mmCIF file of C-alpha atoms in Angstrom:
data_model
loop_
_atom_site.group_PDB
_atom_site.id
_atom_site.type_symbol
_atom_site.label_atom_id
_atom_site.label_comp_id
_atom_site.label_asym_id
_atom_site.label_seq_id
_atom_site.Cartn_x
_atom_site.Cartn_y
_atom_site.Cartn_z
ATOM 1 C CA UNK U 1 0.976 10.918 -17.638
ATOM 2 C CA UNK U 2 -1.900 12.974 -19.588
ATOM 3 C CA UNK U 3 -0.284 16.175 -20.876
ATOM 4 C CA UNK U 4 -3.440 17.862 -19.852
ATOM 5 C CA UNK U 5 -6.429 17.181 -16.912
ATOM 6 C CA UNK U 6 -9.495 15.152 -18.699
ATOM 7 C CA UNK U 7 -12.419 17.033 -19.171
ATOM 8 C CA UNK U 8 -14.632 14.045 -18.713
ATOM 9 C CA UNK U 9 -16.593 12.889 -15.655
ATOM 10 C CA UNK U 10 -19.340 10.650 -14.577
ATOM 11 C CA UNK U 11 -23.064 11.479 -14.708
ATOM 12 C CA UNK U 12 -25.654 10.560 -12.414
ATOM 13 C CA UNK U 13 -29.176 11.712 -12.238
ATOM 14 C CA UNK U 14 -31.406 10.812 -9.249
ATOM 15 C CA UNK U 15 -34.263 12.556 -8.002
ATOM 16 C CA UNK U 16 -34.144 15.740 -10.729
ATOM 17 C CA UNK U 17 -30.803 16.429 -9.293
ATOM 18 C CA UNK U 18 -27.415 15.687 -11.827
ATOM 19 C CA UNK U 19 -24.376 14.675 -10.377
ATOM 20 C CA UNK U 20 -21.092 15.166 -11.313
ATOM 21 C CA UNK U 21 -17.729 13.623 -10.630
ATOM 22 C CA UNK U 22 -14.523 14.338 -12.738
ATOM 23 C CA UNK U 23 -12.681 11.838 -13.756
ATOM 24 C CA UNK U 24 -9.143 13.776 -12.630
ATOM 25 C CA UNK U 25 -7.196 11.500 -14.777
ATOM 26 C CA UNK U 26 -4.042 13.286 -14.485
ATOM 27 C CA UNK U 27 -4.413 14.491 -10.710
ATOM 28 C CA UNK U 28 -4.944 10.552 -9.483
ATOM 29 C CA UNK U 29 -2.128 9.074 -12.096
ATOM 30 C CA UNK U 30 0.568 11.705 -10.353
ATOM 31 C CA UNK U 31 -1.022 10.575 -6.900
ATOM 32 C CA UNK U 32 -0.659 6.748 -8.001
ATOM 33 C CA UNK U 33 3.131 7.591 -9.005
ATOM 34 C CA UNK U 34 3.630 9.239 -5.698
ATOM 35 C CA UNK U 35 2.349 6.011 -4.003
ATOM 36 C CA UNK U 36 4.352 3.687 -6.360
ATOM 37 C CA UNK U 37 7.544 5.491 -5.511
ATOM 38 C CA UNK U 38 7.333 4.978 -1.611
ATOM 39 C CA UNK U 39 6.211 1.569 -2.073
ATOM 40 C CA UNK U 40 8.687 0.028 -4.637
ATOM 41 C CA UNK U 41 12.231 -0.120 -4.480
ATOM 42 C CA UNK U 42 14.558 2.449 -6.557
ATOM 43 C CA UNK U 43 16.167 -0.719 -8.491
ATOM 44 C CA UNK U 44 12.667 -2.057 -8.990
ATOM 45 C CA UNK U 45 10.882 0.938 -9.998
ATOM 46 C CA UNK U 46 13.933 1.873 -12.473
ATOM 47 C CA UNK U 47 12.482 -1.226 -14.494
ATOM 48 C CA UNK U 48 8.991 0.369 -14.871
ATOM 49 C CA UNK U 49 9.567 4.174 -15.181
ATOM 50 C CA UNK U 50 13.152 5.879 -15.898
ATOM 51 C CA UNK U 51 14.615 7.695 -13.307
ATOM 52 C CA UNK U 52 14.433 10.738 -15.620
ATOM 53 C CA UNK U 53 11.262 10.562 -16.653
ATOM 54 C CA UNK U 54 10.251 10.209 -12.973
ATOM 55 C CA UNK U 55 12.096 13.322 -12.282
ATOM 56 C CA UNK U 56 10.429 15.461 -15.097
ATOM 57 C CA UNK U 57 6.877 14.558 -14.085
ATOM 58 C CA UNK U 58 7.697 15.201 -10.016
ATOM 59 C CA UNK U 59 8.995 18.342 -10.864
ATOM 60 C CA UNK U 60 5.611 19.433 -12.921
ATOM 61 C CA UNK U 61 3.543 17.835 -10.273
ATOM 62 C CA UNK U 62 5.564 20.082 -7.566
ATOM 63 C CA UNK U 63 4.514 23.235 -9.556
ATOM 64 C CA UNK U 64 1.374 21.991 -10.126
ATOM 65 C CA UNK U 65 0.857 21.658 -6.350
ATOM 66 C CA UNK U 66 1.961 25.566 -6.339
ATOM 67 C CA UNK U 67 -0.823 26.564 -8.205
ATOM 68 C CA UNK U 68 -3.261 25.886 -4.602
ATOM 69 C CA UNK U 69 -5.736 23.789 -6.087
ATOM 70 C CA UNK U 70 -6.983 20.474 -4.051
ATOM 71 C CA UNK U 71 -4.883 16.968 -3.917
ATOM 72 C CA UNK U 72 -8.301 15.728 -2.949
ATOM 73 C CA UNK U 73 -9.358 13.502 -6.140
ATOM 74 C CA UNK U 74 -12.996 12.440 -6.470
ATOM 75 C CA UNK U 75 -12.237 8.663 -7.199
ATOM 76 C CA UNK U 76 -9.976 6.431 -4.770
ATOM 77 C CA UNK U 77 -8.789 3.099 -6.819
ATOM 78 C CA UNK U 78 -7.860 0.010 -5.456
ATOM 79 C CA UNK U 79 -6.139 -2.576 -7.597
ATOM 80 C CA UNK U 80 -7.317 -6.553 -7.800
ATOM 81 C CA UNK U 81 -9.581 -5.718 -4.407
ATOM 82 C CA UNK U 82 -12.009 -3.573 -3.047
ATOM 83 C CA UNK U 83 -10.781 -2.750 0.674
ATOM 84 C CA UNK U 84 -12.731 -3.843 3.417
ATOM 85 C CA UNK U 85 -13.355 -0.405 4.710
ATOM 86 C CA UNK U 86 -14.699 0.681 1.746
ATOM 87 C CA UNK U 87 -18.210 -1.253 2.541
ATOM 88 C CA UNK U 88 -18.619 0.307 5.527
ATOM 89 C CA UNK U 89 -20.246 3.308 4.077
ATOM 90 C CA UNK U 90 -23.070 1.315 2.273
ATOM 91 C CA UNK U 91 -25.922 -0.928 3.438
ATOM 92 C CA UNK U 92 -27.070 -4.086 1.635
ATOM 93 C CA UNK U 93 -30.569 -2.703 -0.139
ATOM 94 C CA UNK U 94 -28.398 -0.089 -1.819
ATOM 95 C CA UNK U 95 -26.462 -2.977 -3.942
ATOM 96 C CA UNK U 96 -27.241 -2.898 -7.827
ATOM 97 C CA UNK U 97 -25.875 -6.059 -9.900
ATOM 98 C CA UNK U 98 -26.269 -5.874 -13.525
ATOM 99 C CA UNK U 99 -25.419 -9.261 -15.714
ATOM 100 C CA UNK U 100 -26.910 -8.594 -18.808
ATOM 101 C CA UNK U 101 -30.335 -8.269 -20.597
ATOM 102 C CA UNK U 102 -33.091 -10.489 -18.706
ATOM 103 C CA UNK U 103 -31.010 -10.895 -15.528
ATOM 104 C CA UNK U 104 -31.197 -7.461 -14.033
ATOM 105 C CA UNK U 105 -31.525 -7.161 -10.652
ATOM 106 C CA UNK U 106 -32.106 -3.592 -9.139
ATOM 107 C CA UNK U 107 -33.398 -3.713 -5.843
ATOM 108 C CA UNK U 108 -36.125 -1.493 -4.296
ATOM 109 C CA UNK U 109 -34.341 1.600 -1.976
ATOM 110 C CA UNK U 110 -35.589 2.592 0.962
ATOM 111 C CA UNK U 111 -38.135 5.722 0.976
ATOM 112 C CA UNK U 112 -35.683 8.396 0.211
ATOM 113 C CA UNK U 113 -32.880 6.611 -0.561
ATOM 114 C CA UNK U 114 -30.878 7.166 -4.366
ATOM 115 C CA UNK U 115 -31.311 4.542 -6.759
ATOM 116 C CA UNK U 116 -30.441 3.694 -10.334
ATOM 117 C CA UNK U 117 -34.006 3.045 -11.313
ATOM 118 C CA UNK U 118 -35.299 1.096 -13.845
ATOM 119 C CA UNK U 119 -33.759 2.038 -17.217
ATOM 120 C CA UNK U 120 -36.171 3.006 -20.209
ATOM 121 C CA UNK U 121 -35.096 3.676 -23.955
ATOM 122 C CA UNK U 122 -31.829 4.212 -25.249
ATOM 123 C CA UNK U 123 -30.700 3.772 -21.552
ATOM 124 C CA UNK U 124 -32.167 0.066 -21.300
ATOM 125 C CA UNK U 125 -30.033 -1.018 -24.307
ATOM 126 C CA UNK U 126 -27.460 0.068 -23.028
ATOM 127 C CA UNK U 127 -27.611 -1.438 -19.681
ATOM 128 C CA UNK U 128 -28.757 -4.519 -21.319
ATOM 129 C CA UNK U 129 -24.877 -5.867 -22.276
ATOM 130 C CA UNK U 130 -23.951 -4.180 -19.287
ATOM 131 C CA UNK U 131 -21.987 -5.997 -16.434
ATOM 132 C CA UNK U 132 -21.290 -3.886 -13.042
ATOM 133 C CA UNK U 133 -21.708 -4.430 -9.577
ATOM 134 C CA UNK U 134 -22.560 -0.973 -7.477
ATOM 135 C CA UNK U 135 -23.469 0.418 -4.446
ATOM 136 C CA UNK U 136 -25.000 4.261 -4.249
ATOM 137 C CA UNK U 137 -26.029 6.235 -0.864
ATOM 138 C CA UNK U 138 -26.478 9.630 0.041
ATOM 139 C CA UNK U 139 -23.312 11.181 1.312
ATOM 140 C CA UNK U 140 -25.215 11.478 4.913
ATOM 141 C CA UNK U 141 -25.923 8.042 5.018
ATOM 142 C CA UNK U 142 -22.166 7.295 4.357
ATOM 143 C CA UNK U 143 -20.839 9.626 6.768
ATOM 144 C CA UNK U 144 -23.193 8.148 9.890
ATOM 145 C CA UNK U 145 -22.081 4.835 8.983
ATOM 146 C CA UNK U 146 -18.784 5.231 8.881
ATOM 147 C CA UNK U 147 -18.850 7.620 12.148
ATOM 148 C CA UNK U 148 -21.066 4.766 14.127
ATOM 149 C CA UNK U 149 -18.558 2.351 13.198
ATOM 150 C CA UNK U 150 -15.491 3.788 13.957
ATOM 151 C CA UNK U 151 -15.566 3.692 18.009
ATOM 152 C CA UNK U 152 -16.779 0.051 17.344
ATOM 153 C CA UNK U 153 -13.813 -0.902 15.687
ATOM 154 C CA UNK U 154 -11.407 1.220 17.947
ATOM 155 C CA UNK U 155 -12.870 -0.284 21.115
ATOM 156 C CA UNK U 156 -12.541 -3.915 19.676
ATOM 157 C CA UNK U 157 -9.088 -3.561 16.952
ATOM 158 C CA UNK U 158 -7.664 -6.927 18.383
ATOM 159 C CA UNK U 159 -11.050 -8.794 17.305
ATOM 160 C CA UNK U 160 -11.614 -6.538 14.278
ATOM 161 C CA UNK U 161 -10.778 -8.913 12.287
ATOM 162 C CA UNK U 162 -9.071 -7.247 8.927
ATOM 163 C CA UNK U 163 -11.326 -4.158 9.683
ATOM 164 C CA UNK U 164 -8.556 -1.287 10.321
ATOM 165 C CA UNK U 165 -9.024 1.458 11.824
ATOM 166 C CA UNK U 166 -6.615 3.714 10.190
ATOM 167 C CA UNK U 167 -8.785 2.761 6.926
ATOM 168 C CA UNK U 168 -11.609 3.748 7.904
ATOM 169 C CA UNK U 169 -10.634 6.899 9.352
ATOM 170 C CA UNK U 170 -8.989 8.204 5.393
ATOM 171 C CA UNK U 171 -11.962 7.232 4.442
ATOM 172 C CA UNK U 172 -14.202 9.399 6.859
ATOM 173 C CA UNK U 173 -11.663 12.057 6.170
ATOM 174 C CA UNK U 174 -12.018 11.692 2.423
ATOM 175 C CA UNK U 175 -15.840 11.780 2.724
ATOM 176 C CA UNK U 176 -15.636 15.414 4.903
ATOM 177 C CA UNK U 177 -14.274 16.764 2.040
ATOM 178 C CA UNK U 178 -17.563 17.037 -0.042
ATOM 179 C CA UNK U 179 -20.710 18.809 -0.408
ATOM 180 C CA UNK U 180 -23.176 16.799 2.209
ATOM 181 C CA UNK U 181 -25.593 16.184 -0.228
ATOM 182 C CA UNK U 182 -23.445 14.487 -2.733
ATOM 183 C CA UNK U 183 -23.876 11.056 -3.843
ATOM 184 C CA UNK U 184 -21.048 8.074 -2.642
ATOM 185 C CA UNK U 185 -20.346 5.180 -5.128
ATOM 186 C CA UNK U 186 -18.335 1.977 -4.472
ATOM 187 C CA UNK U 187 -18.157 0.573 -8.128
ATOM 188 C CA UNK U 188 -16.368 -3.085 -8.638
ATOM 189 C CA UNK U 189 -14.939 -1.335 -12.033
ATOM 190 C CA UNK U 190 -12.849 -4.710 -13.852
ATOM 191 C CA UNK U 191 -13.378 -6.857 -10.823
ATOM 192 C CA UNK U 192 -16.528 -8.002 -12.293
ATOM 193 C CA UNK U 193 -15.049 -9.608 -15.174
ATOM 194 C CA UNK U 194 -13.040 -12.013 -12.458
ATOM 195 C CA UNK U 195 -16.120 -13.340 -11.251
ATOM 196 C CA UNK U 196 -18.460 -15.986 -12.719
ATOM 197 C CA UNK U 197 -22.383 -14.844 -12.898
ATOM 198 C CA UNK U 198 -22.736 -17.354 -9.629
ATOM 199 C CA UNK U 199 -20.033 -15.243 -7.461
ATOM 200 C CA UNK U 200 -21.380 -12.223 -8.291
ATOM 201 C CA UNK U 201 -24.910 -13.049 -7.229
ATOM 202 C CA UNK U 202 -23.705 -14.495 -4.268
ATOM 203 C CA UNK U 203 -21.454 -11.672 -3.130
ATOM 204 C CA UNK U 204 -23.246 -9.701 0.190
ATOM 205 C CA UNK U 205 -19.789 -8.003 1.131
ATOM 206 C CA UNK U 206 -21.216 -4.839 2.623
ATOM 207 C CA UNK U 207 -23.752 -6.755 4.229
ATOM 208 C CA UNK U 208 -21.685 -9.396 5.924
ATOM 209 C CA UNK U 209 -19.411 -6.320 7.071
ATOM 210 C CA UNK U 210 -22.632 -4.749 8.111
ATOM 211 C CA UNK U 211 -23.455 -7.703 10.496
ATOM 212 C CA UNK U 212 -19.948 -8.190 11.474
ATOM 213 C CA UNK U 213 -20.215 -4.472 12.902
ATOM 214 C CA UNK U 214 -23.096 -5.257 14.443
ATOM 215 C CA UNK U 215 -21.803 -8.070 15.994
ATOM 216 C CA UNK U 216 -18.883 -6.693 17.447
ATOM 217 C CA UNK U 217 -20.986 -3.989 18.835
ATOM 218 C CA UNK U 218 -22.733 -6.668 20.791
ATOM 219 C CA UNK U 219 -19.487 -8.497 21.546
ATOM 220 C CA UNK U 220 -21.081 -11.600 19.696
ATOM 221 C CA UNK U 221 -17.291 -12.565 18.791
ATOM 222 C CA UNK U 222 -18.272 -15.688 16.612
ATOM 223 C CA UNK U 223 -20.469 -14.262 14.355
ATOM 224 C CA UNK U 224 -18.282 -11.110 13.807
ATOM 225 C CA UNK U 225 -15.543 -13.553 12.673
ATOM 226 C CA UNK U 226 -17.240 -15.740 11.047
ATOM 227 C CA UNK U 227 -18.677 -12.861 8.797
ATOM 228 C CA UNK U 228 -15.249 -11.472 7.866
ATOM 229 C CA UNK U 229 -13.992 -14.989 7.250
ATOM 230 C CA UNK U 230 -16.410 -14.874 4.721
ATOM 231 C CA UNK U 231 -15.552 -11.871 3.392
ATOM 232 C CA UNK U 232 -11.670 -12.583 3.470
ATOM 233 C CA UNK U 233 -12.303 -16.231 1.877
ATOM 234 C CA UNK U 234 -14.174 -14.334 -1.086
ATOM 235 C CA UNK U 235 -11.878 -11.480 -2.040
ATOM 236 C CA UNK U 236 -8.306 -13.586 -1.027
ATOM 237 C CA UNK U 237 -8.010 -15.599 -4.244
ATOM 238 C CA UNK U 238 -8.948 -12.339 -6.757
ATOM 239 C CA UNK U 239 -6.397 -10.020 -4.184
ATOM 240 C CA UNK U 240 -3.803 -12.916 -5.209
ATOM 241 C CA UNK U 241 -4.147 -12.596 -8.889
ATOM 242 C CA UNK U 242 -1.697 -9.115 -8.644
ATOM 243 C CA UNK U 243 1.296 -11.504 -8.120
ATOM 244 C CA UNK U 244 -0.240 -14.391 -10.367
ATOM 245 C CA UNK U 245 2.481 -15.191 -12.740
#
């Protein structure tokens, strides 16, 4: 657990506006040890942190909490996976894959859409030995797709297919929380590294849960499974690497 909250954050220009989103390293690493806690067994957990050491950091985390200041962190993680309701707030054109120099592929966003851009100078070398799959949209965007989607999945939970409902709705919570013109970014972070240049060309996740939306909407049952079987065939052998021995 950092001794003190990191001072760094992540940087994103777009349209002469900078954006800015703390990293929060300390705030999300007591949050993950909350969650690890109330998931794991005491005789299991005893094996990773001590019981005493778990006790010392609750108890500055409690006074921490005392102080007033937001348990709302800017970054949600997800280990091995990225949830399925975490595509809903995107749309397909807003998908950026990066494999390296000479096989960049940025896509052209919509009139008034963000986008990464085509990077010039110092910023092209960079990107060059870069590898990173991401998806950026305005925070309005995000919020009216995850609003339109959340009676569809409601109205239609027994055929929703992996979709759930109480997902989506932390994550329309989670998105209320910020300034309406901020940016949202679903970033495959290490994931990206446990998938060949082939898979990661091929991967259309938030537009096949896009369609599958759609679909259900329509009550065109078929292609709304089909779609997540998709999805779900994709993601379940990389989700089954956190037990991989």
């Amino acid at each position: 657990m950092p001794e003190h909250e990191s001072g760094d954050a992540y940087v994103r220009r777009s349209h002469n506006m900078i954006y800015i989103c703390p990293w929060e390293t300390r705030l999300r690493s007591w949050l993950a040890l909350t969650r690890f806690k109330e998931e794991t067994p005491s005789r299991v957990s005893a094996s990773y942190v001590a019981p005493s050491e778990l006790r010392r950091v609750e108890e500055r985390f409690e006074r921490w909490k005392m102080t007033g200041r937001s348990l709302r962190p800017h970054i949600l993680s997800s280990n091995w996976h990225v949830p399925p309701a975490w595509f809903v707030p995107f749309a397909a054109q807003e998908r950026c894959l990066l494999l390296g120099e000479s096989r960049m592929r940025v896509p052209e966003a919509p009139k008034g859409a963000p986008t990464l851009g085509e990077p010039t100078g110092r910023s092209r070398a960079l990107a060059a030995g870069m590898r990173t799959l991401i998806y950026v949209t305005a925070m309005v965007d995000a919020r009216a797709r995850v609003d339109a989607a959340m009676p569809i999945i409601d109205a239609h939970q027994d055929r929703a297919f992996g979709l759930d409902a109480g997902q989506v709705g932390t994550l329309r919570e989670w998105l209320a929380s910020f300034h309406p013109r901020a940016l949202v970014e679903l970033d495959y972070g290490g994931l990206v590294h446990l998938m060949d240049d082939q898979a990661l060309n091929a991967d259309q996740s938030v537009a096949e849960v896009g369609v599958a939306l759609a679909a259900m909407a329509r009550r065109e049952h078929e292609l709304s499974l089909a779609m997540i079987r998709r999805l779900h065939s994709r993601w379940r052998p990389i989700k089954a690497l956190a037990s991989a021995n």
